[in-house]
Short mmCIF file of C-alpha atoms and ligand atoms in Angstrom, two decimals:
data_model
loop_
_atom_site.label_atom_id
_atom_site.label_comp_id
_atom_site.label_asym_id
_atom_site.label_seq_id
_atom_site.Cartn_x
_atom_site.Cartn_y
_atom_site.Cartn_z
CA UNK A 1482 6.64 -29.88 -7.78
CA UNK A 1483 6.93 -25.63 -8.29
CA UNK A 1484 6.94 -24.79 -4.37
CA UNK A 1485 6.01 -20.97 -4.75
CA UNK A 1486 7.88 -18.20 -3.12
CA UNK A 1487 7.57 -16.76 0.46
CA UNK A 1488 5.22 -13.86 0.86
CA UNK A 1489 7.58 -10.56 0.01
CA UNK A 1490 7.81 -10.46 3.46
CA UNK A 1491 8.51 -13.63 4.93
CA UNK A 1492 9.99 -12.31 8.25
CA UNK A 1493 7.72 -10.55 9.08
CA UNK A 1494 5.04 -12.62 8.59
CA UNK A 1495 6.44 -15.43 10.61
CA UNK A 1496 6.96 -12.24 13.89
CA UNK A 1497 3.34 -12.24 12.95
CA UNK A 1498 2.35 -15.62 12.66
CA UNK A 1499 4.69 -16.48 16.42
CA UNK A 1500 2.49 -14.01 18.09
CA UNK A 1501 -0.94 -15.23 16.87
CA UNK A 1502 0.17 -19.20 18.38
CA UNK A 1503 1.65 -17.80 20.86
CA UNK A 1504 -1.68 -17.08 21.99
CA UNK A 1505 -2.34 -20.31 21.21
CA UNK A 1506 -6.44 -20.51 19.77
CA UNK A 1507 -5.97 -24.67 18.87
CA UNK A 1508 -9.38 -26.40 20.90
CA UNK A 1509 -11.67 -23.03 20.30
CA UNK A 1510 -15.22 -24.41 19.40
CA UNK A 1511 -15.93 -20.44 17.76
CA UNK A 1512 -12.85 -21.98 15.50
CA UNK A 1513 -13.77 -25.56 14.47
CA UNK A 1514 -17.86 -24.62 13.41
CA UNK A 1515 -16.67 -22.11 10.90
CA UNK A 1516 -14.33 -24.94 9.68
CA UNK A 1517 -17.27 -27.40 10.44
CA UNK A 1518 -19.52 -24.25 7.84
CA UNK A 1519 -17.08 -24.52 5.94
CA UNK A 1520 -16.72 -28.31 5.38
CA UNK A 1521 -20.74 -28.58 5.26
CA UNK A 1522 -21.34 -25.72 3.10
CA UNK A 1523 -19.09 -26.16 -0.08
CA UNK A 1524 -19.59 -30.12 0.63
CA UNK A 1525 -15.80 -31.27 1.35
CA UNK A 1526 -14.26 -34.11 2.69
CA UNK A 1527 -11.67 -32.15 3.94
CA UNK A 1528 -11.45 -28.39 5.49
CA UNK A 1529 -9.32 -26.70 7.69
CA UNK A 1530 -8.63 -23.68 9.38
CA UNK A 1531 -4.08 -23.86 9.47
CA UNK A 1532 -0.56 -20.91 10.53
CA UNK A 1533 1.80 -21.42 8.16
CA UNK A 1534 5.18 -21.20 9.41
CA UNK A 1535 9.10 -21.28 8.83
CA UNK A 1536 8.93 -25.11 7.92
CA UNK A 1537 5.12 -26.11 9.02
CA UNK A 1538 1.89 -25.37 8.40
CA UNK A 1539 -0.50 -26.30 11.80
CA UNK A 1540 -3.97 -26.60 12.08
CA UNK A 1541 -6.14 -24.52 14.51
CA UNK A 1542 -9.01 -26.79 13.66
CA UNK A 1543 -9.69 -29.14 10.66
CA UNK A 1544 -12.35 -31.09 9.50
CA UNK A 1545 -11.22 -34.91 7.72
CA UNK A 1546 -7.00 -33.68 8.30
CA UNK A 1547 -5.64 -36.76 10.00
CA UNK A 1548 -2.58 -34.64 11.09
CA UNK A 1549 -2.42 -31.78 13.23
CA UNK A 1550 0.60 -30.41 11.96
CA UNK A 1551 2.36 -31.19 8.44
CA UNK A 1552 6.08 -30.61 6.68
CA UNK A 1553 5.54 -26.38 5.06
CA UNK A 1554 6.93 -28.68 1.57
CA UNK A 1555 3.40 -30.03 2.39
CA UNK A 1556 1.46 -28.07 2.25
CA UNK A 1557 -1.22 -27.06 -0.14
CA UNK A 1558 -1.84 -24.06 1.32
CA UNK A 1559 1.90 -21.85 0.78
CA UNK A 1560 0.46 -20.60 -2.69
CA UNK A 1561 -2.45 -19.28 -1.08
CA UNK A 1562 -0.42 -17.37 1.60
CA UNK A 1563 2.70 -16.36 -0.45
CA UNK A 1564 -0.02 -14.68 -3.02
CA UNK A 1565 -1.78 -13.45 -0.07
CA UNK A 1566 -4.82 -14.08 -3.04
CA UNK A 1567 -7.22 -17.03 -2.60
CA UNK A 1568 -5.89 -19.94 -5.01
CA UNK A 1569 -8.52 -22.29 -6.62
CA UNK A 1570 -7.59 -25.40 -8.66
CA UNK A 1571 -10.48 -27.23 -9.68
CA UNK A 1572 -8.33 -29.95 -11.37
CA UNK A 1573 -5.55 -29.89 -9.46
CA UNK A 1574 -3.55 -33.10 -11.75
CA UNK A 1575 -4.10 -30.62 -14.28
CA UNK A 1576 -2.75 -27.41 -12.59
CA UNK A 1577 0.93 -26.81 -12.84
CA UNK A 1578 1.04 -25.77 -8.41
CA UNK A 1579 -0.60 -28.54 -7.51
CA UNK A 1580 -0.36 -31.28 -10.49
CA UNK A 1581 3.48 -32.68 -9.09
CA UNK A 1582 2.28 -33.01 -5.54
CA UNK A 1583 2.48 -35.63 -3.63
CA UNK A 1584 -0.32 -35.66 -2.27
CA UNK A 1585 -1.92 -34.82 -5.22
CA UNK A 1586 0.27 -38.06 -7.45
CA UNK A 1587 0.61 -40.33 -4.16
CA UNK A 1588 -2.50 -42.43 -2.17
CA UNK A 1589 -3.58 -39.77 -0.86
CA UNK A 1590 -5.56 -38.39 -4.39
CA UNK A 1591 -6.30 -35.46 -3.85
CA UNK A 1592 -8.14 -33.62 -6.60
CA UNK A 1593 -9.11 -30.01 -5.99
CA UNK A 1594 -8.00 -27.64 -3.97
CA UNK A 1595 -9.76 -24.04 -3.00
CA UNK A 1596 -7.80 -21.82 -0.33
CA UNK A 1597 -8.61 -17.89 1.20
CA UNK A 1598 -5.70 -16.34 3.16
CA UNK A 1599 -6.18 -15.89 6.95
CA UNK A 1600 -5.30 -11.54 7.40
CA UNK A 1601 -3.53 -11.49 10.65
CA UNK A 1602 -3.98 -7.10 12.66
CA UNK A 1603 -1.22 -5.58 10.69
CA UNK A 1604 -2.41 -6.73 6.55
CA UNK A 1605 -0.15 -9.51 7.05
CA UNK A 1606 -1.37 -13.01 5.36
CA UNK A 1607 -1.24 -15.55 8.94
CA UNK A 1608 -2.19 -19.35 7.39
CA UNK A 1609 -5.58 -20.24 5.50
CA UNK A 1610 -8.82 -21.45 5.48
CA UNK A 1611 -9.04 -23.84 3.07
CA UNK A 1612 -11.54 -27.08 1.43
CA UNK A 1613 -10.34 -29.80 -0.28
CA UNK A 1614 -11.79 -33.05 -2.41
CA UNK A 1615 -10.73 -36.11 -3.44
CA UNK A 1616 -12.62 -35.15 -6.49
CA UNK A 1617 -12.35 -32.48 -9.05
CA UNK A 1618 -14.80 -29.99 -9.00
CA UNK A 1619 -15.83 -26.11 -10.20
CA UNK A 1620 -15.56 -23.88 -7.02
CA UNK A 1621 -17.63 -20.54 -7.96
CA UNK A 1622 -16.97 -17.00 -6.88
CA UNK A 1623 -19.73 -17.01 -4.43
CA UNK A 1624 -18.02 -20.83 -2.59
CA UNK A 1625 -14.80 -17.86 -2.75
CA UNK A 1626 -17.11 -15.43 -1.11
CA UNK A 1627 -17.88 -17.43 1.53
CA UNK A 1628 -13.92 -19.00 2.26
CA UNK A 1629 -13.18 -15.26 2.57
CA UNK A 1630 -15.96 -14.70 5.57
CA UNK A 1631 -15.73 -17.38 7.02
CA UNK A 1632 -11.76 -16.51 6.86
CA UNK A 1633 -12.96 -12.59 8.32
CA UNK A 1634 -14.92 -14.10 11.05
CA UNK A 1635 -11.89 -16.80 12.79
CA UNK A 1636 -9.23 -13.59 11.75
CA UNK A 1637 -11.38 -12.18 14.28
CA UNK A 1638 -11.74 -14.88 16.80
CA UNK A 1639 -7.81 -15.44 16.26
CA UNK A 1640 -7.04 -11.47 16.74
CA UNK A 1641 -9.15 -12.09 20.27
CA UNK A 1642 -6.67 -14.95 21.73
CA UNK A 1643 -4.32 -12.22 20.35
CA UNK A 1644 -5.11 -10.03 22.23
CA UNK A 1645 -6.65 -11.63 25.42
CA UNK A 1646 -2.74 -14.16 25.70
CA UNK A 1647 -1.51 -10.57 26.13
CA UNK A 1648 -4.27 -9.04 28.59
CA UNK A 1649 -3.49 -12.32 30.67
CA UNK A 1650 -7.18 -13.64 29.97
CA UNK A 1651 -6.44 -16.52 28.32
CA UNK A 1652 -8.98 -18.99 27.59
CA UNK A 1653 -12.28 -16.34 28.11
CA UNK A 1654 -15.16 -18.01 26.59
CA UNK A 1655 -16.08 -15.53 23.39
CA UNK A 1656 -19.23 -16.65 22.78
CA UNK A 1657 -21.07 -16.37 26.62
CA UNK A 1658 -19.89 -12.57 26.17
CA UNK A 1659 -20.91 -11.92 22.54
CA UNK A 1660 -24.32 -12.27 23.90
CA UNK A 1661 -23.13 -10.28 27.02
CA UNK A 1662 -22.19 -7.95 23.87
CA UNK A 1663 -25.26 -7.87 22.45
CA UNK A 1664 -27.42 -7.55 24.76
CA UNK A 1665 -25.76 -4.61 26.89
CA UNK A 1666 -26.34 -3.41 22.46
CA UNK A 1667 -29.88 -3.69 23.24
CA UNK A 1668 -30.31 -2.50 26.23
CA UNK A 1669 -28.89 0.58 26.12
CA UNK A 1670 -25.12 0.15 27.53
CA UNK A 1671 -23.08 1.16 24.28
CA UNK A 1672 -21.65 5.44 25.12
CA UNK A 1673 -19.93 7.53 22.92
CA UNK A 1674 -17.21 9.33 23.84
CA UNK A 1675 -15.77 12.52 22.20
CA UNK A 1676 -12.63 13.91 21.38
CA UNK A 1677 -12.22 17.31 19.59
CA UNK A 1678 -9.87 17.54 16.31
CA UNK A 1679 -7.95 20.93 17.02
CA UNK A 1680 -7.73 23.34 13.95
CA UNK A 1681 -4.23 24.97 14.35
CA UNK A 1682 -4.21 26.86 12.16
CA UNK A 1683 -7.65 29.03 13.71
CA UNK A 1684 -6.83 26.92 17.00
CA UNK A 1685 -10.72 25.74 17.97
CA UNK A 1686 -11.84 22.33 17.00
CA UNK A 1687 -13.04 21.66 13.41
CA UNK A 1688 -13.97 17.81 13.74
CA UNK A 1689 -15.22 15.49 16.38
CA UNK A 1690 -13.82 11.85 16.10
CA UNK A 1691 -16.59 9.42 18.03
CA UNK A 1692 -15.34 6.55 20.18
CA UNK A 1693 -17.36 3.78 21.66
CA UNK A 1694 -17.22 2.96 25.71
CA UNK A 1695 -18.65 0.09 26.82
CA UNK A 1696 -20.94 1.23 30.14
CA UNK A 1697 -20.03 -2.83 31.77
CA UNK A 1698 -22.71 -2.70 35.12
CA UNK A 1699 -19.67 -4.77 36.81
CA UNK A 1700 -16.23 -4.04 35.89
CA UNK A 1701 -17.60 0.08 34.41
CA UNK A 1702 -16.67 1.62 31.92
CA UNK A 1703 -14.64 -0.61 29.67
CA UNK A 1704 -12.82 0.76 26.27
CA UNK A 1705 -13.36 -0.48 22.79
CA UNK A 1706 -9.89 -2.54 23.48
CA UNK A 1707 -11.68 -4.71 25.47
CA UNK A 1708 -15.20 -5.72 23.00
CA UNK A 1709 -15.53 -4.44 20.04
CA UNK A 1710 -12.56 -7.98 18.58
CA UNK A 1711 -15.20 -9.08 20.60
CA UNK A 1712 -17.82 -7.73 18.45
CA UNK A 1713 -16.01 -8.33 14.99
CA UNK A 1714 -15.60 -11.88 15.87
CA UNK A 1715 -19.81 -12.37 16.54
CA UNK A 1716 -20.56 -10.21 13.72
CA UNK A 1717 -21.94 -7.38 15.53
CA UNK A 1718 -19.51 -4.89 14.78
CA UNK A 1719 -22.32 -4.24 12.26
CA UNK A 1720 -25.60 -3.44 15.12
CA UNK A 1721 -23.04 -1.75 17.10
CA UNK A 1722 -21.64 0.52 14.54
CA UNK A 1723 -24.83 1.60 13.47
CA UNK A 1724 -26.03 2.96 16.88
CA UNK A 1725 -22.47 4.91 16.82
CA UNK A 1726 -23.08 6.49 12.93
CA UNK A 1727 -26.64 6.66 14.74
CA UNK A 1728 -25.87 8.42 17.77
CA UNK A 1729 -22.59 10.24 16.59
CA UNK A 1730 -24.79 11.99 13.73
CA UNK A 1731 -27.68 12.47 16.04
CA UNK A 1732 -24.55 14.52 18.82
CA UNK A 1733 -23.34 16.55 16.27
CA UNK A 1734 -26.24 17.65 14.20
CA UNK A 1735 -27.26 18.48 17.69
CA UNK A 1736 -24.31 20.72 18.40
CA UNK A 1737 -24.28 22.43 14.95
CA UNK A 1738 -27.76 23.75 15.66
CA UNK A 1739 -27.37 24.67 18.94
CA UNK A 1740 -24.03 26.19 19.77
CA UNK A 1741 -23.29 29.09 17.47
CA UNK A 1742 -19.26 27.75 17.67
CA UNK A 1743 -20.15 24.44 16.25
CA UNK A 1744 -22.50 25.43 13.44
CA UNK A 1745 -19.70 23.91 10.90
CA UNK A 1746 -18.45 20.77 13.32
CA UNK A 1747 -17.68 17.67 11.29
CA UNK A 1748 -17.48 14.09 12.48
CA UNK A 1749 -15.58 10.76 12.09
CA UNK A 1750 -16.81 7.77 13.37
CA UNK A 1751 -14.45 4.44 13.08
CA UNK A 1752 -15.51 1.94 10.80
CA UNK A 1753 -14.50 -2.19 10.15
CA UNK A 1754 -14.37 -4.22 8.11
CA UNK A 1755 -16.18 -5.94 8.20
CA UNK A 1756 -19.08 -3.00 8.72
CA UNK A 1757 -17.87 -1.90 5.28
CA UNK A 1758 -18.70 -5.46 3.73
CA UNK A 1759 -22.19 -5.29 4.95
CA UNK A 1760 -24.62 -5.28 1.70
CA UNK A 1761 -26.24 -2.72 4.37
CA UNK A 1762 -23.60 0.19 5.14
CA UNK A 1763 -24.42 2.72 2.16
CA UNK A 1764 -28.07 2.29 4.15
CA UNK A 1765 -26.63 2.46 7.59
CA UNK A 1766 -24.73 5.57 6.37
CA UNK A 1767 -26.56 8.12 4.81
CA UNK A 1768 -29.93 7.06 6.55
CA UNK A 1769 -27.90 8.35 9.74
CA UNK A 1770 -26.62 11.24 7.94
CA UNK A 1771 -30.25 11.89 7.02
CA UNK A 1772 -32.02 11.17 10.54
CA UNK A 1773 -30.07 13.31 12.34
CA UNK A 1774 -30.52 15.92 9.26
CA UNK A 1775 -26.32 16.42 8.54
CA UNK A 1776 -24.71 16.82 5.47
CA UNK A 1777 -23.03 13.70 4.40
CA UNK A 1778 -19.92 16.82 3.61
CA UNK A 1779 -19.93 16.87 7.82
CA UNK A 1780 -19.31 12.81 8.05
CA UNK A 1781 -15.42 11.37 7.88
CA UNK A 1782 -15.61 6.93 7.98
CA UNK A 1783 -11.94 6.20 9.57
CA UNK A 1784 -10.78 3.23 8.41
CA UNK A 1785 -7.42 1.76 9.10
CA UNK A 1786 -5.85 -1.02 6.86
CA UNK A 1787 -7.79 -3.62 8.39
CA UNK A 1788 -10.30 -2.28 7.27
CA UNK A 1789 -9.25 -2.40 3.65
CA UNK A 1790 -7.37 -5.66 3.62
CA UNK A 1791 -10.54 -6.84 1.77
CA UNK A 1792 -11.09 -4.65 -0.84
CA UNK A 1793 -13.09 -6.18 -3.57
CA UNK A 1794 -15.52 -6.56 -0.52
CA UNK A 1795 -15.50 -2.94 0.11
CA UNK A 1796 -14.53 -0.83 -2.56
CA UNK A 1797 -17.86 -0.53 -3.76
CA UNK A 1798 -19.03 0.89 -0.47
CA UNK A 1799 -17.00 3.43 -0.64
CA UNK A 1800 -16.84 4.70 -3.70
CA UNK A 1801 -20.86 5.09 -3.57
CA UNK A 1802 -20.09 6.78 -0.12
CA UNK A 1803 -17.88 8.96 -1.40
CA UNK A 1804 -19.84 9.76 -4.43
CA UNK A 1805 -22.63 11.04 -2.53
CA UNK A 1806 -20.52 12.84 0.12
CA UNK A 1807 -18.66 11.42 3.44
CA UNK A 1808 -15.50 11.43 4.04
CA UNK A 1809 -13.18 9.21 4.20
CA UNK A 1810 -10.47 9.34 6.62
CA UNK A 1811 -7.71 6.70 6.45
CA UNK A 1812 -6.73 5.55 9.78
CA UNK A 1813 -3.09 4.60 12.22
CA UNK A 1814 -1.11 5.59 8.82
CA UNK A 1815 2.13 4.26 8.29
CA UNK A 1816 1.97 1.31 10.81
CA UNK A 1817 0.49 -1.18 8.16
CA UNK A 1818 2.28 -2.86 5.61
CA UNK A 1819 0.35 -1.10 1.52
CA UNK A 1820 -0.17 2.13 3.05
CA UNK A 1821 1.01 3.37 0.10
CA UNK A 1822 -0.89 1.02 -1.98
CA UNK A 1823 -3.85 1.67 0.46
CA UNK A 1824 -3.44 5.67 -0.84
CA UNK A 1825 -2.99 4.62 -4.82
CA UNK A 1826 -6.27 2.06 -4.40
CA UNK A 1827 -8.49 4.02 -2.20
CA UNK A 1828 -9.20 7.85 -2.68
CA UNK A 1829 -9.30 8.92 0.73
CA UNK A 1830 -9.88 12.66 2.15
CA UNK A 1831 -7.93 12.59 5.03
CA UNK A 1832 -4.71 10.90 7.10
CA UNK A 1833 -3.90 10.46 10.04
CA UNK A 1834 -0.38 10.29 9.98
CA UNK A 1835 -0.90 7.00 13.73
CA UNK A 1836 0.36 8.76 16.72
CA UNK A 1837 3.51 6.35 17.70
CA UNK A 1838 5.43 9.02 14.65
CA UNK A 1839 4.06 11.15 17.30
CA UNK A 1840 5.32 9.46 20.34
CA UNK A 1841 9.06 9.38 19.21
CA UNK A 1842 9.42 12.95 17.38
CA UNK A 1843 11.63 14.20 19.58
CA UNK A 1844 13.75 10.89 20.31
CA UNK A 1845 13.88 9.82 16.98
CA UNK A 1846 14.88 11.71 13.63
CA UNK A 1847 13.06 8.88 11.56
CA UNK A 1848 9.73 8.74 13.15
CA UNK A 1849 10.26 12.95 12.32
CA UNK A 1850 11.04 12.30 8.58
CA UNK A 1851 8.32 9.86 7.75
CA UNK A 1852 5.88 12.23 9.85
CA UNK A 1853 7.00 15.04 7.64
CA UNK A 1854 7.10 13.56 4.12
CA UNK A 1855 3.52 11.39 5.15
CA UNK A 1856 2.06 14.49 5.38
CA UNK A 1857 3.72 15.95 2.34
CA UNK A 1858 2.68 13.10 0.71
CA UNK A 1859 -0.87 13.74 1.74
CA UNK A 1860 -0.99 17.13 0.59
CA UNK A 1861 0.28 16.71 -2.39
CA UNK A 1862 -2.23 14.07 -3.33
CA UNK A 1863 -5.16 16.34 -2.15
CA UNK A 1864 -5.75 14.65 1.37
CA UNK A 1865 -5.80 16.88 4.55
CA UNK A 1866 -3.88 15.84 7.95
CA UNK A 1867 -4.62 15.08 11.35
CA UNK A 1868 -1.32 14.01 13.96
CA UNK A 1869 -2.65 11.97 16.51
CA UNK A 1870 -1.54 11.35 19.94
CA UNK A 1871 0.23 15.11 21.01
CA UNK A 1872 0.82 14.66 23.78
CA UNK A 1873 3.23 17.32 24.78
CA UNK A 1874 3.71 21.28 23.26
CA UNK A 1875 6.80 20.95 21.81
CA UNK A 1876 5.26 18.06 19.68
CA UNK A 1877 1.70 20.52 18.83
CA UNK A 1878 4.20 22.68 17.67
CA UNK A 1879 6.39 19.96 16.14
CA UNK A 1880 3.68 19.46 13.81
CA UNK A 1881 2.33 22.35 13.70
CA UNK A 1882 5.71 23.70 11.87
CA UNK A 1883 5.45 20.16 9.03
CA UNK A 1884 2.55 21.83 7.99
CA UNK A 1885 -0.74 19.65 8.94
CA UNK A 1886 -3.73 21.63 9.41
CA UNK A 1887 -5.70 19.20 12.32
CA UNK A 1888 -3.90 17.74 15.37
CA UNK A 1889 -5.86 15.56 18.52
CA UNK A 1890 -3.96 13.76 21.32
CA UNK A 1891 -4.38 13.92 25.30
CA UNK A 1892 -2.56 18.08 25.23
CA UNK A 1893 -5.55 19.52 23.48
CA UNK A 1894 -8.57 16.88 24.94
CA UNK A 1895 -9.16 13.70 25.94
CA UNK A 1896 -12.22 11.80 24.51
CA UNK A 1897 -15.10 12.93 27.22
CA UNK A 1898 -19.17 12.32 26.91
CA UNK A 1899 -21.48 14.69 24.88
CA UNK A 1900 -21.89 17.09 28.20
CA UNK A 1901 -18.51 17.08 28.91
CA UNK A 1902 -17.61 18.72 25.72
CA UNK A 1903 -16.39 21.81 25.62
CA UNK A 1904 -16.86 22.78 21.85
CA UNK A 1905 -16.21 25.96 22.40
CA UNK A 1906 -12.69 25.52 23.49
CA UNK A 1907 -9.17 28.03 21.59
CA UNK A 1908 -6.10 26.85 21.70
CA UNK A 1909 -3.66 29.24 20.29
CA UNK A 1910 -2.18 28.66 17.10
CA UNK A 1911 1.22 27.29 17.53
CA UNK A 1912 4.65 28.74 16.33
CA UNK A 1913 4.92 27.57 11.85
CA UNK A 1914 1.12 26.74 12.18
CA UNK A 1915 0.03 29.68 9.49
CA UNK A 1916 3.17 28.92 7.32
CA UNK A 1917 1.87 26.68 4.85
CA UNK A 1918 -1.06 25.86 2.74
CA UNK A 1919 -2.58 24.16 3.91
CA UNK A 1920 -3.41 21.62 0.75
CA UNK A 1921 -1.54 21.74 -2.03
CA UNK A 1922 -3.02 21.78 -5.55
CA UNK A 1923 -3.75 18.21 -6.48
CA UNK A 1924 -1.97 16.35 -8.51
CA UNK A 1925 -4.12 13.65 -9.14
CA UNK A 1926 -6.55 13.04 -12.40
CA UNK A 1927 -9.23 16.21 -13.07
CA UNK A 1928 -12.08 14.77 -11.13
CA UNK A 1929 -9.78 11.97 -8.80
CA UNK A 1930 -10.21 13.72 -5.96
CA UNK A 1931 -13.36 16.04 -4.70
CA UNK A 1932 -12.74 20.05 -3.23
CA UNK A 1933 -12.47 19.46 0.09
CA UNK A 1934 -14.88 20.75 2.73
CA UNK A 1935 -13.13 23.32 4.42
CA UNK A 1936 -16.68 24.59 6.67
CA UNK A 1937 -14.93 24.44 9.92
CA UNK A 1938 -11.62 25.94 9.29
CA UNK A 1939 -12.67 29.26 9.67
P1 C2E B 101 -8.84 5.14 16.95
O1 C2E B 101 -9.49 4.93 16.04
O2 C2E B 101 -6.82 5.02 16.49
O3 C2E B 101 -8.27 6.19 17.75
C1 C2E B 101 -7.87 7.25 18.72
C2 C2E B 101 -7.27 6.16 20.53
O4 C2E B 101 -6.08 6.91 20.73
C3 C2E B 101 -8.88 6.43 21.35
O5 C2E B 101 -8.82 5.14 21.78
C4 C2E B 101 -7.97 7.93 21.73
O6 C2E B 101 -8.40 7.61 23.60
C5 C2E B 101 -7.07 7.60 21.62
N1 C2E B 101 -6.06 8.97 22.38
C6 C2E B 101 -6.51 10.17 21.95
N2 C2E B 101 -5.67 11.18 22.21
C7 C2E B 101 -4.75 10.12 22.75
C8 C2E B 101 -3.31 10.69 23.07
O7 C2E B 101 -2.66 12.14 22.95
N3 C2E B 101 -2.37 9.68 23.52
C9 C2E B 101 -2.34 8.39 24.12
N4 C2E B 101 -1.85 7.82 24.49
N5 C2E B 101 -3.59 8.16 23.26
C10 C2E B 101 -5.10 8.98 22.92
P2 C2E B 101 -9.48 5.03 22.34
O8 C2E B 101 -11.00 4.79 22.88
O9 C2E B 101 -9.66 3.17 23.42
O10 C2E B 101 -10.59 3.39 20.89
C11 C2E B 101 -9.37 2.33 20.81
C12 C2E B 101 -9.64 2.27 19.40
O11 C2E B 101 -10.76 1.52 18.92
C13 C2E B 101 -10.29 3.19 17.68
O12 C2E B 101 -8.54 3.47 17.59
C14 C2E B 101 -10.56 2.38 17.07
O13 C2E B 101 -9.54 2.50 16.23
C15 C2E B 101 -11.49 1.21 17.84
N6 C2E B 101 -12.93 2.33 18.16
C16 C2E B 101 -13.40 3.11 18.48
N7 C2E B 101 -14.27 3.07 18.70
C17 C2E B 101 -15.30 2.41 17.89
C18 C2E B 101 -16.23 2.29 16.99
O14 C2E B 101 -17.45 3.05 17.00
N8 C2E B 101 -15.96 1.45 15.63
C19 C2E B 101 -15.09 0.95 15.73
N9 C2E B 101 -15.72 -0.50 15.07
N10 C2E B 101 -14.11 1.04 15.91
C20 C2E B 101 -13.92 1.32 17.75
CA1 CA B 102 -9.96 7.02 14.20
CA1 CA B 103 -6.27 6.08 14.72
#
């Protein structure tokens, strides 16, 4: 029986699996419902959501699978995890990956398999969502797409468990929380705060990043880390994102109209993978811009690697939006495993260097090297660079000297509600900020990189 090779980042993958396993999501009714739906809709007698460990595959939820754990060498899902891509075998006896497998040749007589990876926050496959049949059958592209959607929902729930375990909140009732959040979206309890992005060449605010908060009646102002994962797991992030986009576009259009210092202000909005994969994302974004009267090039959508993991689902929307002039930024750059691959596959206008590099700039030569290389790479690709998490003057001088044009962080300004933002504020231009050109001549094929709007620059 040909065994699947380990995933190319197997030791990191196993560490990731361990962090999710520690959160113990076994018995979560939401995960069980997702597996029930997979089995029911695809009419399969066996279905499971599992994590693939070093030696075993353990099920967090299952239908028809008699045991909670099986040895890894008996897992059908190793191929799905190994390649981090869907695997479909309509007739396992005719598929070289499965034909000799004891569960196929033996008494269990498994005949058909369709599995998709379940990705963790860092983009590594934790395990799979799969359906198995005891008769050969055809799985369609739609079947696989459904599994992928369910797997994304499962990943959202797993992430929630992981974070809750870290925050000592394990056992929180996700269903109740998502119902409460639904009401919060409807009742106007969400707030948008804005954090300036400063142009280091002029010392002025070039853009604001919209950051959502929940004004909870009992718990006070909650940060996004406390409720966005619930929103992602339940799908509410689509409605939440629509609200943030609408509100932020309206606010920035008002600033541009009222405040001469903000006439060319740009807006950055975070979007999750779930939002991007929603079929309504293009009209939502263009509608928010149109309703506010904001030009498309004033808006940057910030995407994380996690949002881009499901490339095929989100590529068309991103290309369409970019074609209409909306700018795209790769957020938290450098923290994932495939930042460079995403840079190759997704046309982005901006890189946001993650704050973990900024934080260790002074005490880690390696961080400095990575930050410098990221900035140079971005410029070579014709992208702008925003360095995040600048908290000290020394860091600001350092990133300016490395050639980054834009910076964001508590040193410059924290996120604040709109009425407390001072968009006319100026900061001293750091030494070194004027030394380098902001953007080198793009080396990509002509037309591959749209000319960047520099309207906010001067
Ligand atoms: P992010 O996109 O990386 O946003 C930057 C986060 O860094 C913000 O946290 C901000 O308050 C914080 N920050 C800014 N300057 C500094 C600094 O100097 N030092 C440190 N340590 N932190 C700094 P926040 O507001 O808690 O947001 C956390 C994350 O939640 C965001 O990370 C983003 O991924 C997500 N998020 C926020 N708003 C939205 C939204 O509307 N939709 C979606 N899908 N996600 C959102
Ligand atoms: Ca962001
Ligand atoms: Ca970020």
